[in-house]
mmCIF file of C-alpha atoms in Angstrom:
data_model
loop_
_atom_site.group_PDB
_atom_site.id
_atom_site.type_symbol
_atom_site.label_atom_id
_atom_site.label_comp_id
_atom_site.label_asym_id
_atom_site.label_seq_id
_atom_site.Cartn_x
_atom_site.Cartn_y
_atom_site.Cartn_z
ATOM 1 C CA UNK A 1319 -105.228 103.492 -163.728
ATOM 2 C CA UNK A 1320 -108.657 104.439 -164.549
ATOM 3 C CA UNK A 1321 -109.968 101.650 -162.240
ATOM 4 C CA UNK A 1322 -109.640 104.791 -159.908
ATOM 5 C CA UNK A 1323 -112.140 106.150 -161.512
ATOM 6 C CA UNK A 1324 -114.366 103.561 -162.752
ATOM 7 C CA UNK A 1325 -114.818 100.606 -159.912
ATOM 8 C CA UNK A 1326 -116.780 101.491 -157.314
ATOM 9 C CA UNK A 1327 -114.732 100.660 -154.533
ATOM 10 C CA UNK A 1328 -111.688 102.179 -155.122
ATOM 11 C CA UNK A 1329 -113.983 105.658 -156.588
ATOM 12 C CA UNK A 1330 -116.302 105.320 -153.220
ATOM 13 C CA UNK A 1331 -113.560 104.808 -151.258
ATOM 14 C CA UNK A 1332 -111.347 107.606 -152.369
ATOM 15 C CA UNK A 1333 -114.375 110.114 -152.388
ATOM 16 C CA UNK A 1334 -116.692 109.035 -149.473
ATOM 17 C CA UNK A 1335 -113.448 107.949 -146.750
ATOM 18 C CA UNK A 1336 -110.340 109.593 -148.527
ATOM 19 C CA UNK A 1337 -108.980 106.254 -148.463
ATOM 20 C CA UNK A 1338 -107.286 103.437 -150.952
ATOM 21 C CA UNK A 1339 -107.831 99.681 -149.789
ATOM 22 C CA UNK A 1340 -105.557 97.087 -151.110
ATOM 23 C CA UNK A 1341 -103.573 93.683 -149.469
ATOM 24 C CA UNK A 1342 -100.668 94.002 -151.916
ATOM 25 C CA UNK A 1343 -98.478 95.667 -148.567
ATOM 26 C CA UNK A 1344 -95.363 96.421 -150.251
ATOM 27 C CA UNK A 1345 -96.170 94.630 -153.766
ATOM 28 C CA UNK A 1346 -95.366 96.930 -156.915
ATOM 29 C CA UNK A 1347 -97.640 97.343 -159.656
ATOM 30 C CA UNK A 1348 -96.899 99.044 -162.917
ATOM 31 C CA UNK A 1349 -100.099 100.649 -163.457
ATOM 32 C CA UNK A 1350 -101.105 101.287 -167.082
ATOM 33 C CA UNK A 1351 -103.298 103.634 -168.392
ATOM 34 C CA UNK A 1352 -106.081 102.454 -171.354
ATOM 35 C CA UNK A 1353 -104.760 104.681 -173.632
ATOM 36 C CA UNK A 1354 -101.628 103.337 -173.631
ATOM 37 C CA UNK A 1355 -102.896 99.979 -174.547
ATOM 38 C CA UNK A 1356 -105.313 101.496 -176.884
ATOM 39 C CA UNK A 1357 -102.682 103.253 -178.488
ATOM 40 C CA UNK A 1358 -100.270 100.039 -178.594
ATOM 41 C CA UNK A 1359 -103.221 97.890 -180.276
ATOM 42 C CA UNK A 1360 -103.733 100.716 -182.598
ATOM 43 C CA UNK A 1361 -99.628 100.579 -183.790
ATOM 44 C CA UNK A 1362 -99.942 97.051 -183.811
ATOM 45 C CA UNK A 1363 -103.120 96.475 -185.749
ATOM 46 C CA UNK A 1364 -102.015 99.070 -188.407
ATOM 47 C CA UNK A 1365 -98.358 98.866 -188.630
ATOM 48 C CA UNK A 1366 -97.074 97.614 -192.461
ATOM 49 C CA UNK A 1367 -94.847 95.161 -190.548
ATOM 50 C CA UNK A 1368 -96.456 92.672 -188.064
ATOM 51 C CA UNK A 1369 -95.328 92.660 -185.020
ATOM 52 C CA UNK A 1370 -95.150 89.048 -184.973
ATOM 53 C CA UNK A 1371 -94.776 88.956 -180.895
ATOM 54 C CA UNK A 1372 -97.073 89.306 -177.701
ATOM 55 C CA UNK A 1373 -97.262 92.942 -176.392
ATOM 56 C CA UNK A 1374 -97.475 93.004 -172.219
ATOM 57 C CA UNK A 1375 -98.339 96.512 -171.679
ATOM 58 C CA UNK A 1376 -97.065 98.437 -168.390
ATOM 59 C CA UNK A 1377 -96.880 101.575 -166.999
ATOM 60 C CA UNK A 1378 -93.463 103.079 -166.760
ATOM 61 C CA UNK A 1379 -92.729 102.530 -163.119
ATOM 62 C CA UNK A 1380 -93.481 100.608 -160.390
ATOM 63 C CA UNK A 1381 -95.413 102.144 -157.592
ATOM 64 C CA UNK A 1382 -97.268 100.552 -154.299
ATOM 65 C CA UNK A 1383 -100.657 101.819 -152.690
ATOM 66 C CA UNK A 1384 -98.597 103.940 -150.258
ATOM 67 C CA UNK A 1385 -96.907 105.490 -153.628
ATOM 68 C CA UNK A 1386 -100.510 105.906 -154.807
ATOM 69 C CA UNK A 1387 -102.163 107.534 -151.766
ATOM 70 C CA UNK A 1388 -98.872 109.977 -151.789
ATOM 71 C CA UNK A 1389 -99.597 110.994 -155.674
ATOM 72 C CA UNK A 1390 -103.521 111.620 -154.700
ATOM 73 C CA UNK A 1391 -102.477 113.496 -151.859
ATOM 74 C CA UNK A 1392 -100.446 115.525 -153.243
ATOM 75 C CA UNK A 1393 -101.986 116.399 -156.214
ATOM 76 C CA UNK A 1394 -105.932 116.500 -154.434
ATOM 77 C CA UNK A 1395 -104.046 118.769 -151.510
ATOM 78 C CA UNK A 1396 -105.887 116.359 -148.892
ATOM 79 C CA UNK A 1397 -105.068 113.508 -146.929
ATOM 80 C CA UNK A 1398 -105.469 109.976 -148.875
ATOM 81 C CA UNK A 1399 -104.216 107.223 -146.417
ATOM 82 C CA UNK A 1400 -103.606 103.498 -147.620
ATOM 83 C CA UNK A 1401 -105.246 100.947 -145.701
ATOM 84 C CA UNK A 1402 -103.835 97.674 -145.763
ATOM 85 C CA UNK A 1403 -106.415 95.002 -145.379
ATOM 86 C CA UNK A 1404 -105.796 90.622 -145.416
ATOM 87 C CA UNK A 1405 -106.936 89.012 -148.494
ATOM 88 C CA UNK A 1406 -110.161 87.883 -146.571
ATOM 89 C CA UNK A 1407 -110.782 91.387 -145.343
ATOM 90 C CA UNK A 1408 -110.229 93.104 -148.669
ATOM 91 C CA UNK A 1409 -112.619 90.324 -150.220
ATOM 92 C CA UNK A 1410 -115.232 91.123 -147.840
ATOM 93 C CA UNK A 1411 -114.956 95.025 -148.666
ATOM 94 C CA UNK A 1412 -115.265 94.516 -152.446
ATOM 95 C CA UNK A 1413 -118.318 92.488 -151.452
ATOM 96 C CA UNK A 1414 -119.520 95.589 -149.737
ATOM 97 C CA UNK A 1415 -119.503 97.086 -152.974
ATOM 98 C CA UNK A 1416 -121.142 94.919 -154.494
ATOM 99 C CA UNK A 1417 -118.939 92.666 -156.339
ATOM 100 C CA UNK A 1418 -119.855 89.324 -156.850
ATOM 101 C CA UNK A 1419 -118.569 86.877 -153.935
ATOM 102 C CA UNK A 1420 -116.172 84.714 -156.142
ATOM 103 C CA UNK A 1421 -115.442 87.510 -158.173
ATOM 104 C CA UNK A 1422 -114.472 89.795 -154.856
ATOM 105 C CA UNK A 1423 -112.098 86.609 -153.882
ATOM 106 C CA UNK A 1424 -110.271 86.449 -157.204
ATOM 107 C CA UNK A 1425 -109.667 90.098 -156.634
ATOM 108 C CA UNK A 1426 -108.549 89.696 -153.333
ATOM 109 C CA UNK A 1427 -106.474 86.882 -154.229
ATOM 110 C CA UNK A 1428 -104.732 89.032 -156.833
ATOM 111 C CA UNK A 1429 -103.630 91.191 -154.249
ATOM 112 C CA UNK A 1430 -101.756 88.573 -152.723
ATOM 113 C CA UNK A 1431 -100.085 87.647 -155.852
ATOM 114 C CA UNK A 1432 -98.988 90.977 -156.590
ATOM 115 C CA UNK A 1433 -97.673 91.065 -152.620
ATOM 116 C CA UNK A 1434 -95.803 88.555 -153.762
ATOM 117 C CA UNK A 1435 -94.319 89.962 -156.786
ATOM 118 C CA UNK A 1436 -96.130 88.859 -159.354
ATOM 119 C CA UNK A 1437 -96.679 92.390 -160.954
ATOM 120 C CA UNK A 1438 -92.761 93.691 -160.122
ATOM 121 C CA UNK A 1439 -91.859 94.572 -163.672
ATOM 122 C CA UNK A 1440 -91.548 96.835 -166.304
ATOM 123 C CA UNK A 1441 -90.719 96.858 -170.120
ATOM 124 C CA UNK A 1442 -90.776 99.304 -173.104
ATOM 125 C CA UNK A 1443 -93.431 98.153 -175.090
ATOM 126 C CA UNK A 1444 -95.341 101.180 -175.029
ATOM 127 C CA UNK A 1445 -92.282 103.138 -176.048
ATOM 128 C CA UNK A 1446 -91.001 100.576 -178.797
ATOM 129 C CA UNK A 1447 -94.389 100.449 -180.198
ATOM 130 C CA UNK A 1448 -95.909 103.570 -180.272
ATOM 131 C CA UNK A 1449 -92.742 106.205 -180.156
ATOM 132 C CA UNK A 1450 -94.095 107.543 -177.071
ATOM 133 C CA UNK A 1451 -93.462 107.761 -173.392
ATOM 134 C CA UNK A 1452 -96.239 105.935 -171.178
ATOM 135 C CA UNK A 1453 -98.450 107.800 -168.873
ATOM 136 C CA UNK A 1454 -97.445 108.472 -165.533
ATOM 137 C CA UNK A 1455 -99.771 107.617 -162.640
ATOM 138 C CA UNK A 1456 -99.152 111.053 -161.423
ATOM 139 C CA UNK A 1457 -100.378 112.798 -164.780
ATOM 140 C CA UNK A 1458 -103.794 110.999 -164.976
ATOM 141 C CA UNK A 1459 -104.256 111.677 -161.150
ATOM 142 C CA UNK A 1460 -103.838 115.488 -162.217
ATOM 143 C CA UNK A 1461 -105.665 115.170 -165.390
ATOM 144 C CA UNK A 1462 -108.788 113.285 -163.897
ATOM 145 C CA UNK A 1463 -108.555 115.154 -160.295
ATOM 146 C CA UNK A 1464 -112.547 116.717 -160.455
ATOM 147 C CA UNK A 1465 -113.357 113.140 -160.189
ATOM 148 C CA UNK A 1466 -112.598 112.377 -156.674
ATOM 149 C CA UNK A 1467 -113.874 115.301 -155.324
ATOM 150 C CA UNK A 1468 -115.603 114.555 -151.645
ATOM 151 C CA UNK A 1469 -118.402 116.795 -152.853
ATOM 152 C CA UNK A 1470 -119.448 114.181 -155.498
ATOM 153 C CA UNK A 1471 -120.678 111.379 -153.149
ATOM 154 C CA UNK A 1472 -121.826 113.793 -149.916
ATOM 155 C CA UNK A 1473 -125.762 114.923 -150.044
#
């Protein structure tokens, strides 16, 4: 989740064109929040009893860009579109951000796998571990909204 707020792409993109670029089409992703895995290493680190088992932490649903642009939308009260882009054309963008040019093609190419299904899947290790519900996408969008305000990238 907070790559939304942290890589320059997706932040530029969101504040300077009101837009989210991805080439995952109709590929699910169950975004996860860092303090969700913060708090899962923390119950894992300290627990008396070891876990003894590897912890893949996900969000609690599974949501595509055009899920994503609907939750900024409607919680920034302005239009976010998704724009779909081929792997070679999202590649080229994350170049235009300045990512590295193998780097932007790894990311790229993880789009692909994820339009693919690679990332269609959810579990309850946040909840079996820590007690507690995951964040929802929709909850850090609210409680992170100043940063993706168009006034923050316009002169």
């Amino acid at each position: 989740m907070e790559n939304f707020l942290t890589a320059g792409n997706h932040l530029a993109s969101l504040n300077d064109e009101s837009k989210i670029y991805s080439a995952t089409g109709a590929g699910r992703i169950p975004w996860v929040s860092v303090q969700d895995i913060a708090n899962v290493g923390f119950h894992a680190l300290t627990s008396p009893q070891p876990l003894n088992t590897d912890l893949l932490i996900l969000g609690p649903k599974l949501l595509t860009y055009d899920d994503l642009a609907e939750i900024f939308r409607s919680i920034l009260n302005r239009k976010i579109t998704y724009q779909e882009l081929d792997e070679a054309g999202l590649a080229a963008l994350h170049r235009r951000f300045g990512v590295p040019e193998e780097y932007a093609r790894v990311l790229a190419g993880m789009d692909t796998a994820i339009k693919n299904g690679s990332e269609d899947r959810i579990n309850e290790v946040v909840r079996r571990v820590t007690g507690r519900e995951p964040r929802r996408f929709a909850d850090f969008v609210e409680a992170n909204k100043e940063g993706w305000s168009l006034s923050l990238h316009q002169p």
